[in-house]
JSON list of C-alpha atoms and ligand atoms in Angstrom, two decimals:
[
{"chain": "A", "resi": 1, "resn": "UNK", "atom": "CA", "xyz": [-57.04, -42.35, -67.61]},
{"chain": "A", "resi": 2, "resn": "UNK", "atom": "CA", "xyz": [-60.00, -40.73, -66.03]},
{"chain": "A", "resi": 3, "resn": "UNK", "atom": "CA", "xyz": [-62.15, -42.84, -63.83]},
{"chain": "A", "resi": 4, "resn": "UNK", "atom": "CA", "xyz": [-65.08, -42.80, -64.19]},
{"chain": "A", "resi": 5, "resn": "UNK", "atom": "CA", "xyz": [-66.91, -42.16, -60.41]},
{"chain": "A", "resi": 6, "resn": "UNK", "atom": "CA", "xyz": [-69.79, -43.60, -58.80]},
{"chain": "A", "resi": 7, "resn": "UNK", "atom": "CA", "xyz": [-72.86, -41.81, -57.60]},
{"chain": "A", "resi": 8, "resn": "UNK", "atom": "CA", "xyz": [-74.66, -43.98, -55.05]},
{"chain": "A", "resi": 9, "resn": "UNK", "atom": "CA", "xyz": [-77.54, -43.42, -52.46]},
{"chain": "A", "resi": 10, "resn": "UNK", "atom": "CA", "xyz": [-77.57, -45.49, -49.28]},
{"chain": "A", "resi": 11, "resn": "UNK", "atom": "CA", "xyz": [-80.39, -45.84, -47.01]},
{"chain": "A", "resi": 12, "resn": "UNK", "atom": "CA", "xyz": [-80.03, -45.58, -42.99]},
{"chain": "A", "resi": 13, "resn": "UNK", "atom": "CA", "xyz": [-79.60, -49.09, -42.98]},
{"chain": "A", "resi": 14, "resn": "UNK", "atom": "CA", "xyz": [-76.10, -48.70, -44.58]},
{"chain": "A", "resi": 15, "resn": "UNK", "atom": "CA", "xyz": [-75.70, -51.30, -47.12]},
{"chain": "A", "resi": 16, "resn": "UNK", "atom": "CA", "xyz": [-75.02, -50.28, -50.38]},
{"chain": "A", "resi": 17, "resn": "UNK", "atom": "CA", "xyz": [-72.75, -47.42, -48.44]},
{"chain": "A", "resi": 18, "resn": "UNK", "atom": "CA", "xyz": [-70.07, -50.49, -47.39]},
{"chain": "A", "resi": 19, "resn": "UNK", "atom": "CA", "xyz": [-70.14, -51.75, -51.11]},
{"chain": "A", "resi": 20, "resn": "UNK", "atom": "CA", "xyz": [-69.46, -48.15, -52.04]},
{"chain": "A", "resi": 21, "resn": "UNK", "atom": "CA", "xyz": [-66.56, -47.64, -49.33]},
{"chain": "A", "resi": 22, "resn": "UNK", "atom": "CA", "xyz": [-65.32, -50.93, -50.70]},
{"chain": "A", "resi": 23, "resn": "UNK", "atom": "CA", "xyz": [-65.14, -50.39, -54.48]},
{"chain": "A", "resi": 24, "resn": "UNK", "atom": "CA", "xyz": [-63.11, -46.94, -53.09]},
{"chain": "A", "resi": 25, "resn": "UNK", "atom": "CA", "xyz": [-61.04, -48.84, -50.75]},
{"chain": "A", "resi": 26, "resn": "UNK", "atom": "CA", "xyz": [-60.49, -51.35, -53.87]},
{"chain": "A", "resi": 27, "resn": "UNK", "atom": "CA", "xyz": [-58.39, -49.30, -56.20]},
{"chain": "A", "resi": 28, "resn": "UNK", "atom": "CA", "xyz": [-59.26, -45.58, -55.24]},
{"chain": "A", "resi": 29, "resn": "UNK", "atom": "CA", "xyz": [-62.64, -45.56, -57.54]},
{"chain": "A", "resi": 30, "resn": "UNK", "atom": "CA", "xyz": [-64.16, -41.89, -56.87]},
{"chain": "A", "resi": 31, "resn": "UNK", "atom": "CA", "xyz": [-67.67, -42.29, -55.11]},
{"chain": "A", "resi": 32, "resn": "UNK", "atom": "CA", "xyz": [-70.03, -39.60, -54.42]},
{"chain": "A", "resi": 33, "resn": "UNK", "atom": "CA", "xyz": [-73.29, -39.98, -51.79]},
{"chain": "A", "resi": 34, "resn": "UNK", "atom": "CA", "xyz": [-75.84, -38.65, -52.68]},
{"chain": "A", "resi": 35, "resn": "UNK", "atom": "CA", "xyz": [-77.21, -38.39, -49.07]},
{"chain": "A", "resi": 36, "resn": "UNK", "atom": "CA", "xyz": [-75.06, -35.14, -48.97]},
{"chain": "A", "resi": 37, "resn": "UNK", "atom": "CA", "xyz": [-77.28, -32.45, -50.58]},
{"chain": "A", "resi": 38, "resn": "UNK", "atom": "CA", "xyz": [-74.69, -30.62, -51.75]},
{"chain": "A", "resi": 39, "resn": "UNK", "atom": "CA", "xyz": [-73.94, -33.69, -54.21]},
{"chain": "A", "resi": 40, "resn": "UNK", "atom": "CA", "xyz": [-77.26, -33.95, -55.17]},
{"chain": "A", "resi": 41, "resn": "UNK", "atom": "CA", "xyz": [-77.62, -30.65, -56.38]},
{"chain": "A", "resi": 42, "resn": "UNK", "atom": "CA", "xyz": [-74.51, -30.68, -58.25]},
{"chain": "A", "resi": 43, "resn": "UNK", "atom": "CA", "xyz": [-73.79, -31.10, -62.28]},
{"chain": "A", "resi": 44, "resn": "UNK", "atom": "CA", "xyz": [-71.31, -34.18, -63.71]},
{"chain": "A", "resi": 45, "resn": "UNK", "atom": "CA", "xyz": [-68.47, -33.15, -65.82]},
{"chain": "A", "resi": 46, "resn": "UNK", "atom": "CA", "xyz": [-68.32, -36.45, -67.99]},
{"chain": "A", "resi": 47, "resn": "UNK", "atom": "CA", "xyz": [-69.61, -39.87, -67.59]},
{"chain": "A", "resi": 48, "resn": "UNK", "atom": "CA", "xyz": [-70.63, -41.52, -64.77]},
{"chain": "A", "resi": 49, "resn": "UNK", "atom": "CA", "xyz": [-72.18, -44.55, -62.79]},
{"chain": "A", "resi": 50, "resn": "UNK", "atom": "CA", "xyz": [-75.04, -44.98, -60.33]},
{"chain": "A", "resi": 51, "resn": "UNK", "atom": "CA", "xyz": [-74.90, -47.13, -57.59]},
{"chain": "A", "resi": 52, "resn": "UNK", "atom": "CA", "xyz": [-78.66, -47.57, -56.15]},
{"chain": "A", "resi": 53, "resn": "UNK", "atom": "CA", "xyz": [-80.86, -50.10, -53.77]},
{"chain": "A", "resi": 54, "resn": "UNK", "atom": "CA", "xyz": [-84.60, -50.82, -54.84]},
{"chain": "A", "resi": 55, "resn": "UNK", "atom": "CA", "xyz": [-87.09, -49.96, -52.75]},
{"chain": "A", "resi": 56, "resn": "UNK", "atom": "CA", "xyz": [-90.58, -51.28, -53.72]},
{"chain": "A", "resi": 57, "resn": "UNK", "atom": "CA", "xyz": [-91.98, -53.11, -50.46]},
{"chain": "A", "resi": 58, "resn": "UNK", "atom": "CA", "xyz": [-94.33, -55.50, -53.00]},
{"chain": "A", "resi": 59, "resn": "UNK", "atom": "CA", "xyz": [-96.18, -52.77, -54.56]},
{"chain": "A", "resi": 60, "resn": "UNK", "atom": "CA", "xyz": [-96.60, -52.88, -58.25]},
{"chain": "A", "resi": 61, "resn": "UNK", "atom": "CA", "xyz": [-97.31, -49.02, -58.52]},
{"chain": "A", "resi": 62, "resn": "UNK", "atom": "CA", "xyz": [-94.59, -47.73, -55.76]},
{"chain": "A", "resi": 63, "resn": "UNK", "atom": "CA", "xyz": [-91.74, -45.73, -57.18]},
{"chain": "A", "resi": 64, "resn": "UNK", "atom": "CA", "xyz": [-88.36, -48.02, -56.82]},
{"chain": "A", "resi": 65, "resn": "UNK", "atom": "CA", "xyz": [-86.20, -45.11, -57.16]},
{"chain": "A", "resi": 66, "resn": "UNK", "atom": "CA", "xyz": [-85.01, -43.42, -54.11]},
{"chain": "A", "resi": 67, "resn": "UNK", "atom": "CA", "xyz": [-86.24, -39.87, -53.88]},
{"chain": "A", "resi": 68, "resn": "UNK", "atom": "CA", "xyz": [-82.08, -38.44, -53.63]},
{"chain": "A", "resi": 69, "resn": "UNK", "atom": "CA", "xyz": [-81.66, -40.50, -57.09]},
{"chain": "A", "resi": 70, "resn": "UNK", "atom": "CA", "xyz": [-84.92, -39.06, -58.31]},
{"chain": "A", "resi": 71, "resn": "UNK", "atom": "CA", "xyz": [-83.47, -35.38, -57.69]},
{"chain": "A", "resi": 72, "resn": "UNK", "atom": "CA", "xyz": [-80.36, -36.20, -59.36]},
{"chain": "A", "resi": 73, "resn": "UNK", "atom": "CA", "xyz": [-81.77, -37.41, -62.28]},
{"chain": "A", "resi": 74, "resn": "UNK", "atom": "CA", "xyz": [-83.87, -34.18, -62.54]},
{"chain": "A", "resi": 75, "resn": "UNK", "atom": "CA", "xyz": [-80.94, -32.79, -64.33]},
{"chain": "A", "resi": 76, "resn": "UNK", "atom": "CA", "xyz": [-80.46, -33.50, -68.20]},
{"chain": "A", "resi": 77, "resn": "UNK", "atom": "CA", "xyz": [-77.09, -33.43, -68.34]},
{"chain": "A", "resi": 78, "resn": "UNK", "atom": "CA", "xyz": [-76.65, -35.81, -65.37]},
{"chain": "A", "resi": 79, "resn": "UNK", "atom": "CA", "xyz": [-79.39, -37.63, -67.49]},
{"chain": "A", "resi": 80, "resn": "UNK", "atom": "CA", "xyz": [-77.61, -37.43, -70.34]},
{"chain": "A", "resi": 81, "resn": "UNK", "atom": "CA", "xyz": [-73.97, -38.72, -69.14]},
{"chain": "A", "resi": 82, "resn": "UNK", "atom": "CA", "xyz": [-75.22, -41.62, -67.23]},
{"chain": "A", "resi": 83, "resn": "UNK", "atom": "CA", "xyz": [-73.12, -44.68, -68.75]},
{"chain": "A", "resi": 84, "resn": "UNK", "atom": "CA", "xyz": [-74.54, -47.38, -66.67]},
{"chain": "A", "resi": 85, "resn": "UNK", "atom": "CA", "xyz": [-76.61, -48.45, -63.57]},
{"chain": "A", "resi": 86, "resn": "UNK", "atom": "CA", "xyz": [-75.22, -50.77, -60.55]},
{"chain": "A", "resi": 87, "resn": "UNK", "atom": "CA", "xyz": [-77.99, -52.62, -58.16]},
{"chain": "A", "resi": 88, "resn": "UNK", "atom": "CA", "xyz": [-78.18, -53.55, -54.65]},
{"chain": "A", "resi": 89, "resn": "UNK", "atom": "CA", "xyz": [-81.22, -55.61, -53.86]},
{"chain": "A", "resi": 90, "resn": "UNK", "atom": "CA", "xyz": [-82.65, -58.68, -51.94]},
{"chain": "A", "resi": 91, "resn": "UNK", "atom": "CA", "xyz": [-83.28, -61.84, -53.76]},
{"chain": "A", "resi": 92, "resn": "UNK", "atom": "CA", "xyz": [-86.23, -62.05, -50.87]},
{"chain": "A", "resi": 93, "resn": "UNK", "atom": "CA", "xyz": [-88.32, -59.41, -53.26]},
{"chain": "A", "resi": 94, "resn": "UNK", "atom": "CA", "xyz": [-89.22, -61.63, -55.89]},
{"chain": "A", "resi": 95, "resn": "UNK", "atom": "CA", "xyz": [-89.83, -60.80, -59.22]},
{"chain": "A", "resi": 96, "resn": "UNK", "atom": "CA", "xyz": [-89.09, -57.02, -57.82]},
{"chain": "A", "resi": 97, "resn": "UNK", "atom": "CA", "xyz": [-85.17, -57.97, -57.31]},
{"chain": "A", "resi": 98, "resn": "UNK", "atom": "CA", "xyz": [-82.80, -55.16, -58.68]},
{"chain": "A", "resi": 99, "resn": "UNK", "atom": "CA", "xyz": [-86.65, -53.41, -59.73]},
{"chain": "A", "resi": 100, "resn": "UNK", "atom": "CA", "xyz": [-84.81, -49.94, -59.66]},
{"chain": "A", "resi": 101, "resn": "UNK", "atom": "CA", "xyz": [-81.50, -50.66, -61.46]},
{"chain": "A", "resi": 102, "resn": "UNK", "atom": "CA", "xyz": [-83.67, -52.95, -63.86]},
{"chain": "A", "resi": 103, "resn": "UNK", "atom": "CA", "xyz": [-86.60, -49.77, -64.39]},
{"chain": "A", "resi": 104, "resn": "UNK", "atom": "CA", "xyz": [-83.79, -47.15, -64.81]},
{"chain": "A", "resi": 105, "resn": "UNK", "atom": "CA", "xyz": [-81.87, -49.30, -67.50]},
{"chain": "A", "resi": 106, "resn": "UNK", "atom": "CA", "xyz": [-84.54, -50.02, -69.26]},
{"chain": "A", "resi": 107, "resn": "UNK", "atom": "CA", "xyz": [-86.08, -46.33, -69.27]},
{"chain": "A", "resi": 108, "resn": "UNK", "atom": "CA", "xyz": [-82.40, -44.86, -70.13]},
{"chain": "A", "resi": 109, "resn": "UNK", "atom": "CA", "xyz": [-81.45, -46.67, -72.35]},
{"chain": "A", "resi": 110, "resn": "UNK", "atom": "CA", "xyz": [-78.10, -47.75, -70.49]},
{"chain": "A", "resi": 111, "resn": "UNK", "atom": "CA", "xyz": [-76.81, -51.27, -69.19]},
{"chain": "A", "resi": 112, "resn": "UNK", "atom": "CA", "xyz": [-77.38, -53.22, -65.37]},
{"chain": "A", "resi": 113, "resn": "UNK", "atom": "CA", "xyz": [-73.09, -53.01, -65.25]},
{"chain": "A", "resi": 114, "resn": "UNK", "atom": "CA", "xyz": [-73.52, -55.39, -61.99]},
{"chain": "A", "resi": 115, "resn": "UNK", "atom": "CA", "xyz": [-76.17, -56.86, -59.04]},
{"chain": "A", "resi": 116, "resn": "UNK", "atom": "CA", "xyz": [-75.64, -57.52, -55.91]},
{"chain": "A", "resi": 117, "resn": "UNK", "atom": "CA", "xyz": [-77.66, -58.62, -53.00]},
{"chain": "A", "resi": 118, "resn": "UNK", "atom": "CA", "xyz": [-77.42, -56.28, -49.82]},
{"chain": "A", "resi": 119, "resn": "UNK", "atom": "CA", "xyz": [-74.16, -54.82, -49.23]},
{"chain": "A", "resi": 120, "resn": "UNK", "atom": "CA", "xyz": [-72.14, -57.58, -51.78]},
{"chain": "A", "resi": 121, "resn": "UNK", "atom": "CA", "xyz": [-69.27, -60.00, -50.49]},
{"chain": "A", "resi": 122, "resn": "UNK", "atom": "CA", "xyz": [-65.41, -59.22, -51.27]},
{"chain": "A", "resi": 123, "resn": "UNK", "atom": "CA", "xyz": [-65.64, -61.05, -54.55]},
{"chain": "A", "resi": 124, "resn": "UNK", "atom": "CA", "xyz": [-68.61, -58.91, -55.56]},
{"chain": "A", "resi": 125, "resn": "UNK", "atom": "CA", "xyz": [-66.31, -55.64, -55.01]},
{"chain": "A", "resi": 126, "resn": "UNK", "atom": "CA", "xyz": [-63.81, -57.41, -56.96]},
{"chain": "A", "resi": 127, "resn": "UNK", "atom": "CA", "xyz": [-65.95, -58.40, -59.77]},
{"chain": "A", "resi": 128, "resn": "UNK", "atom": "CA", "xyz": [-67.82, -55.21, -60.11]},
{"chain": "A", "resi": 129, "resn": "UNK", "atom": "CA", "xyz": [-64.08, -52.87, -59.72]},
{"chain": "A", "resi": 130, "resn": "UNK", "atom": "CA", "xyz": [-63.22, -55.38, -62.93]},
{"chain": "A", "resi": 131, "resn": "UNK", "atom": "CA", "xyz": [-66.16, -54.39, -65.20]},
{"chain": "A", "resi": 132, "resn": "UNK", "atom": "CA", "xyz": [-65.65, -50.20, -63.79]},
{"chain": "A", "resi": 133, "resn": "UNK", "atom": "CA", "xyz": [-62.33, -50.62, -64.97]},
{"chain": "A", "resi": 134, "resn": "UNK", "atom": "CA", "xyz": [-63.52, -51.88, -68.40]},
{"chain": "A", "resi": 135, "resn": "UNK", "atom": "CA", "xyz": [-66.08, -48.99, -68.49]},
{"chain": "A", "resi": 136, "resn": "UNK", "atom": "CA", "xyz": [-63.04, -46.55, -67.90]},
{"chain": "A", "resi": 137, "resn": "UNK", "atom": "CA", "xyz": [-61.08, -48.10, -71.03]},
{"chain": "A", "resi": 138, "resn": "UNK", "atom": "CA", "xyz": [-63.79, -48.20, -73.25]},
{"chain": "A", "resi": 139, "resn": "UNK", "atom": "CA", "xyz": [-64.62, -44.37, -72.26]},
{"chain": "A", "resi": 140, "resn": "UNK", "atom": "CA", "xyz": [-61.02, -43.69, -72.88]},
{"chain": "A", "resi": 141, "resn": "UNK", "atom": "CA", "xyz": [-60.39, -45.61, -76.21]},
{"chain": "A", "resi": 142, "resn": "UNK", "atom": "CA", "xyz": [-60.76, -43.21, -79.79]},
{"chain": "A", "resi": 143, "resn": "UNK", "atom": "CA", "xyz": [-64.47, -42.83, -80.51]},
{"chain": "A", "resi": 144, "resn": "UNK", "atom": "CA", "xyz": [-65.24, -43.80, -76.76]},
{"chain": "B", "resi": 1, "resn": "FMN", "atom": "C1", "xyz": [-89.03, -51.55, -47.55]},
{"chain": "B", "resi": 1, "resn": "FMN", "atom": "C2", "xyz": [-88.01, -52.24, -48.40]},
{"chain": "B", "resi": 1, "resn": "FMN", "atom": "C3", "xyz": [-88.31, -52.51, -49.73]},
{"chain": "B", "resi": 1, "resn": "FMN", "atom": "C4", "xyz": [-87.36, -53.16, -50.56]},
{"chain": "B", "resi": 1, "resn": "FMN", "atom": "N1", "xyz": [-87.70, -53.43, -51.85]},
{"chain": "B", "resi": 1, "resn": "FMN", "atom": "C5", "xyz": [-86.81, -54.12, -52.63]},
{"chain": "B", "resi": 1, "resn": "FMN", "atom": "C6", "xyz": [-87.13, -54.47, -53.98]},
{"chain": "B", "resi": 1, "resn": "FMN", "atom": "O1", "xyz": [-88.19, -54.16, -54.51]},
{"chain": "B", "resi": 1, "resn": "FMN", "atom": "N2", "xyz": [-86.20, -55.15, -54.71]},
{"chain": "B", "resi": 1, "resn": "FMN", "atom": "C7", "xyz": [-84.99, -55.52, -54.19]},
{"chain": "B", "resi": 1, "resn": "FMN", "atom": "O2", "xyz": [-84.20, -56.16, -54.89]},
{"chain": "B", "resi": 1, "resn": "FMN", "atom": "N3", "xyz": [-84.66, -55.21, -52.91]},
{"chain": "B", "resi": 1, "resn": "FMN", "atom": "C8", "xyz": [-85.53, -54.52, -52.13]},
{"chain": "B", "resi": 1, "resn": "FMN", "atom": "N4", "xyz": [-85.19, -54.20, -50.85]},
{"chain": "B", "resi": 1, "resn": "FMN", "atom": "C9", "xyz": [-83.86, -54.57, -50.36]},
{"chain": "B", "resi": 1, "resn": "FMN", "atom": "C10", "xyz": [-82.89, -53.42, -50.43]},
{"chain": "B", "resi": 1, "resn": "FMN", "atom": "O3", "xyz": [-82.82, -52.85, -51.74]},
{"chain": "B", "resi": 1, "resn": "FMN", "atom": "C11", "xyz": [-81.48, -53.93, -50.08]},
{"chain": "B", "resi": 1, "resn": "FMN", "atom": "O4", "xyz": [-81.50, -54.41, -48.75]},
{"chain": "B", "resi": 1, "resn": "FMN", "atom": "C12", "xyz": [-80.41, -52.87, -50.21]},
{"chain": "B", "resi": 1, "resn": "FMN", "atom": "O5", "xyz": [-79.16, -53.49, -49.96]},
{"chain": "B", "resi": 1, "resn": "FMN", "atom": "C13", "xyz": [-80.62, -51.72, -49.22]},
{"chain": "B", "resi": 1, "resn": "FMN", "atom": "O6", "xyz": [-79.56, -50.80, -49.39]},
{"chain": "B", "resi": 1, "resn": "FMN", "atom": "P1", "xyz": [-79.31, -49.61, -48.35]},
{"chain": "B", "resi": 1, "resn": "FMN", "atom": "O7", "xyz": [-79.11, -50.23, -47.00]},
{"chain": "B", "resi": 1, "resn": "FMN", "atom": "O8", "xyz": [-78.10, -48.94, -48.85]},
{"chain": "B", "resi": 1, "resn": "FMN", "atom": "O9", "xyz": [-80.50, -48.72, -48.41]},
{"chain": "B", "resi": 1, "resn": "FMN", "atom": "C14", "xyz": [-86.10, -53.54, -50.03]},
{"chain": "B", "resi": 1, "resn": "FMN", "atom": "C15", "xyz": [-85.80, -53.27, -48.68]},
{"chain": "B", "resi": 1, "resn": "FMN", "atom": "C16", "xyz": [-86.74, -52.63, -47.87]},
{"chain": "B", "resi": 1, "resn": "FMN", "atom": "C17", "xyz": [-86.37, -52.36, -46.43]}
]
């Protein structure tokens, strides 16, 4: 069954990285960074997930997107086989919690698969490795 990977941007501070390490370290779920330019240039081949932080600092008008997801997005066939978003935020934001994951859903189209706050706790990588493996089945099942 193909699995379907995980794109996911990570700021210097590191902590949607260690929720991405852990959902690979889980049960071998691909996961791409797109720190590495490279990645962020390149094309998907079939469905796919993005893993992203918000980053709004209380600003109504700011962008929440991070600029490497912004560049990635630029494509329309990355666009176009995005199946679902994933959020790391901070409760702390308010009314802006999960603002980038939430904005992108609601712009594409596609579902918030999971939330978590900072860089998730071992049930959180459980939970959210559950509903990826879902995604997989209903990619692979006829018609999917
Ligand atoms: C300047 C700044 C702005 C942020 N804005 C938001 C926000 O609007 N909504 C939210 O849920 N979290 C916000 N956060 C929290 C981060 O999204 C959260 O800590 C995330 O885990 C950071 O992931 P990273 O370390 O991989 O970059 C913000 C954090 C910073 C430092």
């Amino acid at each position: 069954m193909r699995r379907v990977p995980v794109y996911y941007y990570s700021s210097v501070s590191n902590l949607t990285r260690r929720f991405a390490v852990g959902l690979a370290t889980h049960d071998g779920r691909p996961v791409r960074d797109l720190a590495d330019a490279a990645v962020r240039a390149s094309e998907v081949d079939g469905p796919w997930v993005l893993l992203t932080p918000s980053y709004k600092a209380g600003n109504a008008e700011e962008v929440t997107l991070p600029a490497a997801v912004r560049r990635f997005l630029r494509s329309a066939t990355n666009r176009r086989h995005m199946v679902g978003v994933i959020g790391s935020g901070n409760r702390n934001f308010g009314v802006y919690y999960q603002a980038a994951a939430r904005e992108l859903a609601q712009i594409s189209g596609r579902p918030v698969l999971f939330e978590f706050e900072l860089s998730g706790t071992p049930e959180d990588v459980v939970e959210c490795a559950r509903v990826l493996a879902d995604v997989d089945g209903l990619l692979t099942a006829p018609g999917g």
